mmCIF file of C-alpha atoms and ligand atoms in Angstrom:
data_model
loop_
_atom_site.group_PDB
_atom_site.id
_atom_site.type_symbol
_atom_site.label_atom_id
_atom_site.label_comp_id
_atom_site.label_asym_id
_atom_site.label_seq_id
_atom_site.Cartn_x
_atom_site.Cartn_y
_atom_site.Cartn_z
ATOM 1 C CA UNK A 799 22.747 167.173 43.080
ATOM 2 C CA UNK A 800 21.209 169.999 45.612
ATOM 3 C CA UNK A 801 17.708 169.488 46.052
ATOM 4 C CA UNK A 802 16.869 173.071 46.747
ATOM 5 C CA UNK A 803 17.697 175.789 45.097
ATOM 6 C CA UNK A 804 19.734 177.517 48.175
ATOM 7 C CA UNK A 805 21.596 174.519 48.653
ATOM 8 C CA UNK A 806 22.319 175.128 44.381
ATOM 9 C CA UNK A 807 23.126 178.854 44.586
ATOM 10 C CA UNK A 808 25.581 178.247 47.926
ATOM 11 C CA UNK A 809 27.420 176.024 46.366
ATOM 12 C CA UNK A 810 27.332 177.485 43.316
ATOM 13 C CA UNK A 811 28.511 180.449 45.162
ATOM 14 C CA UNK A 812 32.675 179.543 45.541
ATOM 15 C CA UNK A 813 32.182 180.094 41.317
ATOM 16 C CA UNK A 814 31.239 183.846 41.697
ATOM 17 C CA UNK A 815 34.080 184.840 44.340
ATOM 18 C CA UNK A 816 37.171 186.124 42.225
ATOM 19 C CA UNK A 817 36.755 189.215 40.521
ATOM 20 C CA UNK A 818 39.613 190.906 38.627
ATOM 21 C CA UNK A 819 39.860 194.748 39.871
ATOM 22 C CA UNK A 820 38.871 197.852 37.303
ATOM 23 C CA UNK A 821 35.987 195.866 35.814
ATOM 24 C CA UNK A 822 32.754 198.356 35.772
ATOM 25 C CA UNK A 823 29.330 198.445 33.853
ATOM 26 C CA UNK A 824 25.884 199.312 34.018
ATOM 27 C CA UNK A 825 22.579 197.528 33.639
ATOM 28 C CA UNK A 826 18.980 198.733 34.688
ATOM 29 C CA UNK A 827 15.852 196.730 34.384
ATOM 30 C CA UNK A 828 12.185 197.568 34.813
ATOM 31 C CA UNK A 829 9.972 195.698 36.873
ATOM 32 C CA UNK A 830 6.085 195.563 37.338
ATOM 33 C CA UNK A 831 4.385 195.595 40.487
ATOM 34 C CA UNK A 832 1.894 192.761 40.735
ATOM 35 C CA UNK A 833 -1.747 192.251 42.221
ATOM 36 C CA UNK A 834 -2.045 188.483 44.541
ATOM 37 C CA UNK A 835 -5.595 187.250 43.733
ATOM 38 C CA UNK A 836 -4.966 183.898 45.734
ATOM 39 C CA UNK A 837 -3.567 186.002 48.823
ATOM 40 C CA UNK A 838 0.163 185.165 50.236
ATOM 41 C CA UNK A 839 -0.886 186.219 54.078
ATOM 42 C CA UNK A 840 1.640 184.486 56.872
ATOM 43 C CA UNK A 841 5.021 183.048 56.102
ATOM 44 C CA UNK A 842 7.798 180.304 57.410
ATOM 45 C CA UNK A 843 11.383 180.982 57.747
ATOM 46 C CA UNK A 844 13.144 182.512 55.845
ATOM 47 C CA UNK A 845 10.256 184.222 53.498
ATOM 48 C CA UNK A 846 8.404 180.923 52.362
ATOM 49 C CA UNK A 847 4.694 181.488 52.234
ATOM 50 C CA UNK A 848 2.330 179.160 54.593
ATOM 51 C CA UNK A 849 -0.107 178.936 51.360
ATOM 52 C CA UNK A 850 0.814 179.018 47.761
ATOM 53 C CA UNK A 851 -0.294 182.496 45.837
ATOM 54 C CA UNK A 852 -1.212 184.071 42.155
ATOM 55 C CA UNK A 853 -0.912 186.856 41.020
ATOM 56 C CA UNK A 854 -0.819 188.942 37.593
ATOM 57 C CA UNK A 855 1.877 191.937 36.657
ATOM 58 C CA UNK A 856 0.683 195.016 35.807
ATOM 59 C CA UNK A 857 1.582 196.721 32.876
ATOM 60 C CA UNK A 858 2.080 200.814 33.525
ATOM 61 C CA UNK A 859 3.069 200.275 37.648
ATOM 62 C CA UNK A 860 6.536 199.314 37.383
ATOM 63 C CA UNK A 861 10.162 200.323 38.681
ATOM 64 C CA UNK A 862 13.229 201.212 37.398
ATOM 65 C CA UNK A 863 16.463 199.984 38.717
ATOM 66 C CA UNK A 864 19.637 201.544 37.338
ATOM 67 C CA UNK A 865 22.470 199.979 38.943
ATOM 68 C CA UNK A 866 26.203 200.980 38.098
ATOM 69 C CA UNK A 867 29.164 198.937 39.759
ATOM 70 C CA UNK A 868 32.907 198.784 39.978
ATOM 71 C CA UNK A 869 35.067 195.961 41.249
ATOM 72 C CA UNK A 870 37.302 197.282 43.603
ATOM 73 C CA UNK A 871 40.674 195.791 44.475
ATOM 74 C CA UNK A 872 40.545 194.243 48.382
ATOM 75 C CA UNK A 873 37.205 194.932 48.723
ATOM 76 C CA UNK A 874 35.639 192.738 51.290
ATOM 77 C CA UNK A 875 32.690 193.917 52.340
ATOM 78 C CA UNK A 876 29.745 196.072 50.043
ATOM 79 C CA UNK A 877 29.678 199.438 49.245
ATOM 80 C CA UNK A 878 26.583 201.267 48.493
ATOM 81 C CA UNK A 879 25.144 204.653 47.418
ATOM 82 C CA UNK A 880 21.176 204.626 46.820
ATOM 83 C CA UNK A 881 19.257 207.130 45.297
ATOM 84 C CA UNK A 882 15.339 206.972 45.294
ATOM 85 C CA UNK A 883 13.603 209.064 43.039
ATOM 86 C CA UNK A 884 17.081 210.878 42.563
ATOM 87 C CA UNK A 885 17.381 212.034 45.725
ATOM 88 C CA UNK A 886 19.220 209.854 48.538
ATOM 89 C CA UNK A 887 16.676 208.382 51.374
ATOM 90 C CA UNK A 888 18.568 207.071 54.472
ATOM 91 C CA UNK A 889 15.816 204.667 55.272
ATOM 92 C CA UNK A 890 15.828 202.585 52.144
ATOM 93 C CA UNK A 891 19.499 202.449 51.581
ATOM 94 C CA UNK A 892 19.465 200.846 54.950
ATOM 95 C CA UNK A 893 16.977 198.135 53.978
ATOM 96 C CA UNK A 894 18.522 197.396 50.565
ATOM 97 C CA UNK A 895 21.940 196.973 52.002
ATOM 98 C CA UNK A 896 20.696 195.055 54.928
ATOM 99 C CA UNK A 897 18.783 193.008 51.959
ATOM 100 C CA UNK A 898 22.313 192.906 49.822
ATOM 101 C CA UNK A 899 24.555 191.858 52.987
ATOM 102 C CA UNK A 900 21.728 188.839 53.644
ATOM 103 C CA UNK A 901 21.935 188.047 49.456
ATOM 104 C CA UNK A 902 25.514 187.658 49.384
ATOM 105 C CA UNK A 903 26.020 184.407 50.468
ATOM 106 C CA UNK A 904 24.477 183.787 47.096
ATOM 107 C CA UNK A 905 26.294 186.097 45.048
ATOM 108 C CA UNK A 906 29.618 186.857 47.062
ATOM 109 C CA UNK A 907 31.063 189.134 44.655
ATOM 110 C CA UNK A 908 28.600 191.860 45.600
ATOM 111 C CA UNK A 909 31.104 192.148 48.336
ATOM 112 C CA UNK A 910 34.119 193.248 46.034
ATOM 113 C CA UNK A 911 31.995 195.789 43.973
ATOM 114 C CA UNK A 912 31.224 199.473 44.710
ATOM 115 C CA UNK A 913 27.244 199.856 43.582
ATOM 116 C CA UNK A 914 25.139 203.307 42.731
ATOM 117 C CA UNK A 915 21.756 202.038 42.772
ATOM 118 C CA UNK A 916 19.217 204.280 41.513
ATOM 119 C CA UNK A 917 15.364 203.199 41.962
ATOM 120 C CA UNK A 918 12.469 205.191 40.117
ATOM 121 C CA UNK A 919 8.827 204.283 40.099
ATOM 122 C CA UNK A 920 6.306 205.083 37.728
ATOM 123 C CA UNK A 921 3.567 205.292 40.421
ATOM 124 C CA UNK A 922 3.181 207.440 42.800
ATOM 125 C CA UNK A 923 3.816 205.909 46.592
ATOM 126 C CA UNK A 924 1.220 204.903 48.836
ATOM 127 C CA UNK A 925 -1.141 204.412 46.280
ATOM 128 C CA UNK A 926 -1.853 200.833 47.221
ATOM 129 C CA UNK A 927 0.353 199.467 44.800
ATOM 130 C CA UNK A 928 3.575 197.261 45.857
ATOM 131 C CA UNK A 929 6.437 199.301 45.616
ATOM 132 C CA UNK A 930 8.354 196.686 47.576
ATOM 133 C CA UNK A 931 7.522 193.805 44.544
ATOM 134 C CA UNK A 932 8.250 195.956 41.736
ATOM 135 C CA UNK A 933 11.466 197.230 43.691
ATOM 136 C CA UNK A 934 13.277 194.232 44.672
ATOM 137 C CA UNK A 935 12.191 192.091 41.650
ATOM 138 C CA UNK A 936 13.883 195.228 39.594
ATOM 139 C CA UNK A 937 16.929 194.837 41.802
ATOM 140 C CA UNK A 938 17.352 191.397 41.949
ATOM 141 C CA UNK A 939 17.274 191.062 37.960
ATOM 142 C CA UNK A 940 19.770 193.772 37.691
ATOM 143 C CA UNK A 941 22.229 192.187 40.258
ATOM 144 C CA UNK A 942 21.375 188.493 38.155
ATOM 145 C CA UNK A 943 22.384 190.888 34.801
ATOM 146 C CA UNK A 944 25.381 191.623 36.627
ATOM 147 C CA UNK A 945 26.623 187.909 38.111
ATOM 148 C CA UNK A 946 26.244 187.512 34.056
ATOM 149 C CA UNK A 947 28.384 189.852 32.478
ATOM 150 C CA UNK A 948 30.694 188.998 34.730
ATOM 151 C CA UNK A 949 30.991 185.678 34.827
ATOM 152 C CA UNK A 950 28.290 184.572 32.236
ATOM 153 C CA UNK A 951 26.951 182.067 34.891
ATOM 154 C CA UNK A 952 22.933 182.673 33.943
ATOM 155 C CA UNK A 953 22.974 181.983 30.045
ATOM 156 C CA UNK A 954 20.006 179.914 30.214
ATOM 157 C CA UNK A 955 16.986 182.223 30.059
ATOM 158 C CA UNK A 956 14.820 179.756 32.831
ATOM 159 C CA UNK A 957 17.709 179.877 35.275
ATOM 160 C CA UNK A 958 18.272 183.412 35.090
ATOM 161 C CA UNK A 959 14.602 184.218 36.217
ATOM 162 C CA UNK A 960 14.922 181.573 38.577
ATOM 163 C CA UNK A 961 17.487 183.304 40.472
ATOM 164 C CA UNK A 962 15.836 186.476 39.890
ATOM 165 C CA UNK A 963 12.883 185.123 41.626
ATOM 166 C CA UNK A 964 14.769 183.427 44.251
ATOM 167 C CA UNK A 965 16.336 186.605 45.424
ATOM 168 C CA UNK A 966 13.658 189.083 45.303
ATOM 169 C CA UNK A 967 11.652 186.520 47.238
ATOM 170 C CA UNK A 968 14.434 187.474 49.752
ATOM 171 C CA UNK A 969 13.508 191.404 49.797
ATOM 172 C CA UNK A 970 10.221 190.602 50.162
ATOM 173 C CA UNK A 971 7.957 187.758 49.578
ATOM 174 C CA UNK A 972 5.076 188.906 46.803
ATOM 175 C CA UNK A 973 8.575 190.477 44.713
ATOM 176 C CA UNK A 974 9.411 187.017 43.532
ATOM 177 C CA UNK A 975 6.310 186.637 41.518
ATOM 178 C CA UNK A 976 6.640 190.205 39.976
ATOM 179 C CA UNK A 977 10.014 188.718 38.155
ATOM 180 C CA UNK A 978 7.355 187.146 35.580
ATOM 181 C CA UNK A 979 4.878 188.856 33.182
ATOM 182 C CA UNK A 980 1.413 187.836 33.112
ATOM 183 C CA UNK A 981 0.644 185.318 35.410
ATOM 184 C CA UNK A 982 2.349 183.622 37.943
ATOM 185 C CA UNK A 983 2.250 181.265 40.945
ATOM 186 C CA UNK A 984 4.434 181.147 43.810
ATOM 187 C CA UNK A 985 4.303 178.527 46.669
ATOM 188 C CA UNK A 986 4.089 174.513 46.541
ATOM 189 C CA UNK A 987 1.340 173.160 45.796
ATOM 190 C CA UNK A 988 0.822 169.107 45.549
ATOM 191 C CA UNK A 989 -0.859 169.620 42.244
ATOM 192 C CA UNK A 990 0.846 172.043 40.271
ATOM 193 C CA UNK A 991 4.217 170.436 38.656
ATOM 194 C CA UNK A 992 7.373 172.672 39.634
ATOM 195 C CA UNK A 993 5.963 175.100 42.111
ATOM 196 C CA UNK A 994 8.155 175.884 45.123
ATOM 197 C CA UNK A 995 8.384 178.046 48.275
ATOM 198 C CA UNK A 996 11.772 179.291 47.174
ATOM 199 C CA UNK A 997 11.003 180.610 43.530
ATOM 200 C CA UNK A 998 7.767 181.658 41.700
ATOM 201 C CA UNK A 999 6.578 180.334 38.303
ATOM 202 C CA UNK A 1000 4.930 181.647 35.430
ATOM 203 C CA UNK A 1001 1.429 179.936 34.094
ATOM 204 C CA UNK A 1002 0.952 182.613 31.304
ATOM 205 C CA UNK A 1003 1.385 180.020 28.743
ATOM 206 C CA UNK A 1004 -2.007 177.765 29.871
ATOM 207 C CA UNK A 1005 -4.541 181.107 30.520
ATOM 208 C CA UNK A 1006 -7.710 181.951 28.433
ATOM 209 C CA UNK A 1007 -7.518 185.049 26.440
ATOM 210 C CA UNK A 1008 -10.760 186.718 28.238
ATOM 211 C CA UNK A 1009 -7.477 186.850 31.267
ATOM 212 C CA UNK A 1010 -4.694 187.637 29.232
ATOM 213 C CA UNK A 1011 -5.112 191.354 29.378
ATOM 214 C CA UNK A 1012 -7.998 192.087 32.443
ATOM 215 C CA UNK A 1013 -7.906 195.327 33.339
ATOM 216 C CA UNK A 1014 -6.785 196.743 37.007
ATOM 217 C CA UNK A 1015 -8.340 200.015 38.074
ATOM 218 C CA UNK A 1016 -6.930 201.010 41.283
ATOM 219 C CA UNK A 1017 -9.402 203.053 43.643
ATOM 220 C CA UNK A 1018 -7.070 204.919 46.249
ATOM 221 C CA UNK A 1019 -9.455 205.318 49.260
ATOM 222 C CA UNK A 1020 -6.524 205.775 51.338
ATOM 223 C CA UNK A 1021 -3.143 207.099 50.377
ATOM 224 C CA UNK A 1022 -1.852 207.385 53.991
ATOM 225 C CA UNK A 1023 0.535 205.270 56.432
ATOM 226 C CA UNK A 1024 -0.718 201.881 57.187
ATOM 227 C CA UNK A 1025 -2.064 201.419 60.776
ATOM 228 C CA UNK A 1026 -0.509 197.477 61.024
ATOM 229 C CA UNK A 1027 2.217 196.966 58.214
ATOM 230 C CA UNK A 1028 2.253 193.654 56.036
ATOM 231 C CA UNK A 1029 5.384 192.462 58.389
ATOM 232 C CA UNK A 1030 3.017 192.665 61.512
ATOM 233 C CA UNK A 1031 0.459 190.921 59.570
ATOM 234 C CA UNK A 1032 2.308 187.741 58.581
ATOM 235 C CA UNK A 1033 3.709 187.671 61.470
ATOM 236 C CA UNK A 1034 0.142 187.382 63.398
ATOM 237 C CA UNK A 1035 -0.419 184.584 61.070
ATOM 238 C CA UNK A 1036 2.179 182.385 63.385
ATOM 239 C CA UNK A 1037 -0.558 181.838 66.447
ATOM 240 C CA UNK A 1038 -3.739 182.649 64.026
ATOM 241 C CA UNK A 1039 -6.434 180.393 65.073
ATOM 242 C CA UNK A 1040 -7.234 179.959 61.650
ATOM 243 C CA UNK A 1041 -3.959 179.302 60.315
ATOM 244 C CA UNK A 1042 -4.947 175.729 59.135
ATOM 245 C CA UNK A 1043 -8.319 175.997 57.809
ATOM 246 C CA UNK A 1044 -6.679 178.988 55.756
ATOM 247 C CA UNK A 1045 -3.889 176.905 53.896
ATOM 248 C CA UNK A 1046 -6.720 174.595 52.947
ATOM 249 C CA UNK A 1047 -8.707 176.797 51.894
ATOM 250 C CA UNK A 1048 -5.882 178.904 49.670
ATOM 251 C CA UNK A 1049 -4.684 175.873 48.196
ATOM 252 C CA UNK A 1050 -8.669 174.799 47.554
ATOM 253 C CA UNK A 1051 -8.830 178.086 45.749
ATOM 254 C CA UNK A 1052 -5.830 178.463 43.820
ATOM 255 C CA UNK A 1053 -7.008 174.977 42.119
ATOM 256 C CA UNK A 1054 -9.910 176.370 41.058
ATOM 257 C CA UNK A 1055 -8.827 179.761 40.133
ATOM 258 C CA UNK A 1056 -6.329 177.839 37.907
ATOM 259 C CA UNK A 1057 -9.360 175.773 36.673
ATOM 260 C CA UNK A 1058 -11.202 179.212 35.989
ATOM 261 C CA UNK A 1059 -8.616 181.140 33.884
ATOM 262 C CA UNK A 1060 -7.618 178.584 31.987
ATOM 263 C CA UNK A 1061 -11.260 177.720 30.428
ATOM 264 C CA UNK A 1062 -12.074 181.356 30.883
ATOM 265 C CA UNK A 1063 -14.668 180.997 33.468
ATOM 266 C CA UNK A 1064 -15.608 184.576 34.708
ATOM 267 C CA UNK A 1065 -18.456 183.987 37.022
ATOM 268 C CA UNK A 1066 -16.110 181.333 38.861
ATOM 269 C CA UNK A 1067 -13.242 183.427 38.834
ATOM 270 C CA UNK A 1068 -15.247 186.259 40.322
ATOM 271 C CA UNK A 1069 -16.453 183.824 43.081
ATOM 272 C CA UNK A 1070 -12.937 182.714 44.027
ATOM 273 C CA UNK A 1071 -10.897 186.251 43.840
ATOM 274 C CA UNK A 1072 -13.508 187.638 45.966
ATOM 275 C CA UNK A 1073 -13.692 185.172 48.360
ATOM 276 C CA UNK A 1074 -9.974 185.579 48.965
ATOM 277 C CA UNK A 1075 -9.835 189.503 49.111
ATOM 278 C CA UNK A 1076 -12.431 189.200 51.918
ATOM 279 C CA UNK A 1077 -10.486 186.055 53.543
ATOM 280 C CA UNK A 1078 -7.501 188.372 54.172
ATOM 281 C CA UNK A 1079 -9.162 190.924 55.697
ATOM 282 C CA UNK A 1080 -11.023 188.234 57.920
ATOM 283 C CA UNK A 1081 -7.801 187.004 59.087
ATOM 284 C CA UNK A 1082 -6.687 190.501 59.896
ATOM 285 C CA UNK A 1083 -9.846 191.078 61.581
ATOM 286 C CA UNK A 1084 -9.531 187.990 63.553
ATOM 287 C CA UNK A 1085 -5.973 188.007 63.973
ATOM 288 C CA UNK A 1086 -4.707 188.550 68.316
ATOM 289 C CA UNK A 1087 -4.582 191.497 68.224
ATOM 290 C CA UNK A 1088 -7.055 191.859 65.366
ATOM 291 C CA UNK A 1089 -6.744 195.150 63.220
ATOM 292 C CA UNK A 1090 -8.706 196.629 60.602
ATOM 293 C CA UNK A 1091 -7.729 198.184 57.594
ATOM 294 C CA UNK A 1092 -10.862 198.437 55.376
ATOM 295 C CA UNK A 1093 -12.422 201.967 55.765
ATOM 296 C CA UNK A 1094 -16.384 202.747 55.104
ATOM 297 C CA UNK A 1095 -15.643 204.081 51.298
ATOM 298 C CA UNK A 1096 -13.919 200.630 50.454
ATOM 299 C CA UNK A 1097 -17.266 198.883 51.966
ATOM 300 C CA UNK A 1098 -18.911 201.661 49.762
ATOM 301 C CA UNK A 1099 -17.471 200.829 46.817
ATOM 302 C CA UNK A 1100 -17.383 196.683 47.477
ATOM 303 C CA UNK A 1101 -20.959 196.957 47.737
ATOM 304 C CA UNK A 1102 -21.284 199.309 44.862
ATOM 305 C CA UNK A 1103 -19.570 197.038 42.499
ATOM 306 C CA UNK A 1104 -21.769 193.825 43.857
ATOM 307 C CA UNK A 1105 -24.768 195.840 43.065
ATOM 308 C CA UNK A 1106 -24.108 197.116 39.712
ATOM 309 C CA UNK A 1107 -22.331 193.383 38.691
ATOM 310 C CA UNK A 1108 -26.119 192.075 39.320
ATOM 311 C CA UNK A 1109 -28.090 194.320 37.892
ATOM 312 C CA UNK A 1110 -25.735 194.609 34.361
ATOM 313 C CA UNK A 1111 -24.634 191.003 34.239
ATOM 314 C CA UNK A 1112 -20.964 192.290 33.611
ATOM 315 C CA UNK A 1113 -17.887 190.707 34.928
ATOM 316 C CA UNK A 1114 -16.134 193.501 37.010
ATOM 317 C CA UNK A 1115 -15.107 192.087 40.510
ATOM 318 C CA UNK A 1116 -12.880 193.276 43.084
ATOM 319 C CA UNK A 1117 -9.825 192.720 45.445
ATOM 320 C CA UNK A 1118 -8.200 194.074 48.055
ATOM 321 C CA UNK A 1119 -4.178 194.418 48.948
ATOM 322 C CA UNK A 1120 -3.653 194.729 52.169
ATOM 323 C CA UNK A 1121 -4.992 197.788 53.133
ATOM 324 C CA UNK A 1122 -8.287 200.142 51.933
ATOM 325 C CA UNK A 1123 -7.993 200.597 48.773
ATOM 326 C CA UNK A 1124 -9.719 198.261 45.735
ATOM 327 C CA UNK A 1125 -8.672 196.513 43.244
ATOM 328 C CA UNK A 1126 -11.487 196.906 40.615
ATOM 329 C CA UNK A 1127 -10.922 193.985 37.963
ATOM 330 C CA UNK A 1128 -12.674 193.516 34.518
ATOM 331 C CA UNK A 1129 -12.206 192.235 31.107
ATOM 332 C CA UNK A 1130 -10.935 194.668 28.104
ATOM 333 C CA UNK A 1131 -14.046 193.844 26.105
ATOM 334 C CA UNK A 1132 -16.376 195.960 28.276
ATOM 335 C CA UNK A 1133 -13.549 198.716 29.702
ATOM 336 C CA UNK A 1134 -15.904 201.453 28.239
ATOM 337 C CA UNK A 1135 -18.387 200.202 30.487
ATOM 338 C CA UNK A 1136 -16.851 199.895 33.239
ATOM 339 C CA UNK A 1137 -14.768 203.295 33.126
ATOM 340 C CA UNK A 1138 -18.283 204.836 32.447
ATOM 341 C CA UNK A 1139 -19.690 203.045 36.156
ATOM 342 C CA UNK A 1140 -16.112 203.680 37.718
ATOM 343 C CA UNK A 1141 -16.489 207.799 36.583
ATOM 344 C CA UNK A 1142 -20.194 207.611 37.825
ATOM 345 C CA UNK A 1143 -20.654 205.912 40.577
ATOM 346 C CA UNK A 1144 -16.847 205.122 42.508
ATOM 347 C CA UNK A 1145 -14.941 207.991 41.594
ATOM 348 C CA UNK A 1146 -16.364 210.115 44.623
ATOM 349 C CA UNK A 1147 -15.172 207.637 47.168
ATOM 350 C CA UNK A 1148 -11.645 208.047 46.337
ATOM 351 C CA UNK A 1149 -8.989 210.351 48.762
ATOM 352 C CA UNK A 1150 -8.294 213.594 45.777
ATOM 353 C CA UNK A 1151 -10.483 211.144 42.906
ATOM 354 C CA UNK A 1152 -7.071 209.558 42.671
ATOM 355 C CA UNK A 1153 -7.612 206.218 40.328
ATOM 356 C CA UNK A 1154 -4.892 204.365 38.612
ATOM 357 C CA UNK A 1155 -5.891 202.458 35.839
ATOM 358 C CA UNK A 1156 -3.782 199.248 35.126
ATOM 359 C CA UNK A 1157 -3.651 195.796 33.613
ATOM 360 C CA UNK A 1158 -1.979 192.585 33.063
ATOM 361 C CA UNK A 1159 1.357 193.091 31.548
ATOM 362 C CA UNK A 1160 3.769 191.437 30.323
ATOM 363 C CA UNK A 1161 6.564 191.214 32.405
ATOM 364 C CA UNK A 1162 10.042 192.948 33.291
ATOM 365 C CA UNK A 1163 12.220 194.617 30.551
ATOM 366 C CA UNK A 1164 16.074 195.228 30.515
ATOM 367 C CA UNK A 1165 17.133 198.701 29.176
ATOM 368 C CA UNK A 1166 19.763 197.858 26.645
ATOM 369 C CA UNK A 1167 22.631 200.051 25.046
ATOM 370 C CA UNK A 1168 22.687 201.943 28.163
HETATM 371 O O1 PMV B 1974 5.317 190.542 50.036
HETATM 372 P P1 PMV B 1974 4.751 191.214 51.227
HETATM 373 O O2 PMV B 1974 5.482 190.859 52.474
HETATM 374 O O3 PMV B 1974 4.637 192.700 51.005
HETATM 375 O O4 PMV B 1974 3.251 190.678 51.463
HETATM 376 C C1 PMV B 1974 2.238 190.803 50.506
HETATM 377 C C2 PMV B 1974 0.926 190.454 51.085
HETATM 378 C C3 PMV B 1974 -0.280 190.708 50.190
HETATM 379 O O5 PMV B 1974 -0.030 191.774 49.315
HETATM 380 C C4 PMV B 1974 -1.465 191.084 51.084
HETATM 381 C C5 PMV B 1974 -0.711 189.481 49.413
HETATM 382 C C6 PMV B 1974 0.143 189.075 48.237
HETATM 383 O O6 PMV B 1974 0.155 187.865 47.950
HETATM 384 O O7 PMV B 1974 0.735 189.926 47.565
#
C-alpha cells in the first residue's frame, strides 16, 4: 500500500498510459480563488508548506478553464495551445506547459493528447486576488475530468478532489486549497485527522454559521507589479531567522482559529486572523533581504478599521495577501453596516476606488452539456 499519495498516483500511473487514437472531448470547470487566514509563507521541496494553512473560497472571484483535447496517434510528448482571456499570452503558456510536462508523471497520457486550453477570470488581474489558485485548481480539475472520461479512474467523488488538490498544489501551493468550497485546510498538522502536505482538506462540514458565508471586501490600494514576488518570498523563508518560532506559532493559531469558527467565536477569530496578516508581513519585513510591501493607505485603512471595530463593537477585521491591498472581513448580518463605513471612510484610499466585494463560496463547478 503507498503511503503517500505520489507514491499512489506513480504507480497508479502505468494504468493511464494507453490511449486509443481519435478519442476527443471537452470539459471546463470553474474555480474560486481563495483568501489564507492562517498564512502558507515558506515551503519544502517540492511545494509542501513549512506550516499548515486555512483558507475560505470566494464566491464571485473564480476562473474558467475550458479545456478541449484529442488523442493523437504516436504522440509522445504534449501539445499545447493556450489562450488567456481569448487571446494567446506567450508567458503563461510557457508556465502551464512547464507545469503539465512536471504533472505527467502522474497522468502520462497528457503526453498522447493535443490540448486547447482556454483560461478566463472573472476578476480583473492584479487586483490582489490569486489568479494563480483559482487558475491551476480550475486546470487541474479539468485534466482530473479528463483522466475520467477516459479511463473512469476517479469515480469516487473524495478521490477525485484529492487528485485535484494534489496537482494544483503542483502549479502553485495556495491552488490546492481553492479545489474545495468553503473552508479548507492544507498542511499536516499533529492534531487535525487527515491533513497532509501533499493535498488540502475541506472542514466546511464542522464551521458555525456566523462563518459560513463572511463577507470579503477587497480594498485594491495597489493594482501594480509586485516589488518581491510570492516565489522570492518563500524562498527567503529557507534562512529566515524566524523560521521556527513561525511554524509554532501557525500551527498554535490554526488550532485556535479552528476552535473559533467552529463555536462561532468572533472576537477570537478577529484576534487570530489579524495576528497572522501582520505575522506575514513581519517575516517579509524581517526577511535577509527584508522587503516591504504594505504602502501608507493599507496602514490607513488597518488603522481605520481598528478604530471604527472599537468604537461600534462590530466584527469587521482584516487581512492581508501578500502584498498592499486588504482583505476587509465581516459577517452577512451587519454587511449594510459595514458597506456604509467601507463607502465612508475606506473607499478614498483605494488606487481608481476600485473595491471588490466577495465572500465565502461554495466551491468549484463543472460546466456540463458543453
Ligand atoms: O501559493 P503561492 O505560492 O502563491 O503563495 C501564497 C502565499 C500567501 O497568499 C501569502 C498565503 C496563502 O496561504 O495563500
Amino acid at each position: 500500500m503507498p503511503d503517500t499519495l505520489e507514491n499512489k498516483y506513480l504507480s497508479d500511473s502505468h494504468d493511464l498510459l494507453s490511449l486509443p487514437p481519435g478519442q476527443s472531448g471537452l470539459v471546463e470547470w470553474k474555480c474560486p480563488s481563495n483568501i489564507a487566514l492562517i498564512k502558507y509563507w515558506g515551503k519544502k521541496p517540492v511545494q509542501r508548506p513549512l506550516n499548515p494553512s486555512l483558507s475560505f473560497s470566494l464566491m464571485n472571484s473564480v476562473t474558467t478553464m475550458t479545456v478541449d483535447y484529442q488523442t493523437i496517434k504516436e504522440q509522445r510528448q504534449l501539445s499545447l495551445e493556450f489562450l488567456m482571456e481569448n487571446k494567446p499570452n506567450q508567458a503563461f503558456a510557457e508556465r502551464v506547459f512547464h507545469y503539465l510536462n512536471h504533472i505527467s508523471q502522474y497522468l502520462p497520457f497528457l503526453r498522447s493528447l493535443h490540448l486547447r486550453i482556454q483560461s478566463q477570470n472573472s476578476f480583473p488581474h492584479s487586483a490582489g486576488i490569486a489568479s494563480s489558485a483559482s487558475s491551476y485548481g480550475a486546470l487541474a480539475l479539468a485534466l482530473c475530468s479528463i483522466e475520467q472520461l477516459l479511463f473512469g479512474t476517479l469515480e469516487n467523488e473524495d478521490e477525485f478532489f484529492q487528485k485535484s488538490s494534489f496537482l494544483a498544489r503542483l502549479g502553485s501551493g495556495s491552488a490546492c486549497r481553492s479545489v474545495y468550497g468553503g473552508w479548507t485546510i492544507w498542511g499536516y498538522t499533529p492534531t487535525i485527522h487527515g491533513s497532509s502536505d501533499e493535498a488540502a482538506i475541506s472542514m466546511t462540514r464542522s464551521i458555525h454559521p456566523v462563518f459560513k458565508d463572511y463577507c470579503d471586501s477587497v480594498l485594491v490600494v495597489s493594482s501594480g507589479q509586485k516589488s518581491v514576488t510570492s516565489s522570492i518570498g518563500h524562498a527567503l523563508m529557507e534562512q529566515h531567522p524566524f523560521a521556527s518560532g513561525r511554524i509554532s506559532q501557525a500551527n498554535y493559531n490554526l488550532e485556535k482559529l479552528i476552535q473559533a469558527l467552529v463555536r462561532g467565536d468572533e472576537n477570537r477569530f478577529i484576534d487570530i486572523i489579524e495576528n497572522e496578516a501582520l505575522t506575514l508581513h513581519g517575516l517579509m519585513l524581517s526577511s535577509n533581504p527584508g522587503f516591504v510591501l504594505l504602502q501608507p493607505n493599507t496602514i490607513e485603512i488597518i488603522n481605520k478599521i481598528i478604530v471604527f471595530r472599537k468604537n461600534t463593537g462590530l466584527s469587521v477585521s482584516f487581512t492581508l495577501d501578500a502584498g498592499a491591498n486588504v482583505h476587509v472581513l465581516y459577517p452577512a448580518a451587519i454587511e449594510n453596516e459595514i458597506r456604509l463605513f467601507i463607502e465612508k471612510d475606506l473607499r478614498k484610499y483605494c488606487e481608481n476606488d476600485w473595491i471588490i466585494h466577495d465572500r465565502v463560496g461554495s466551491g468549484p463547478v463543472k460546466s456540463e452539456q458543453l
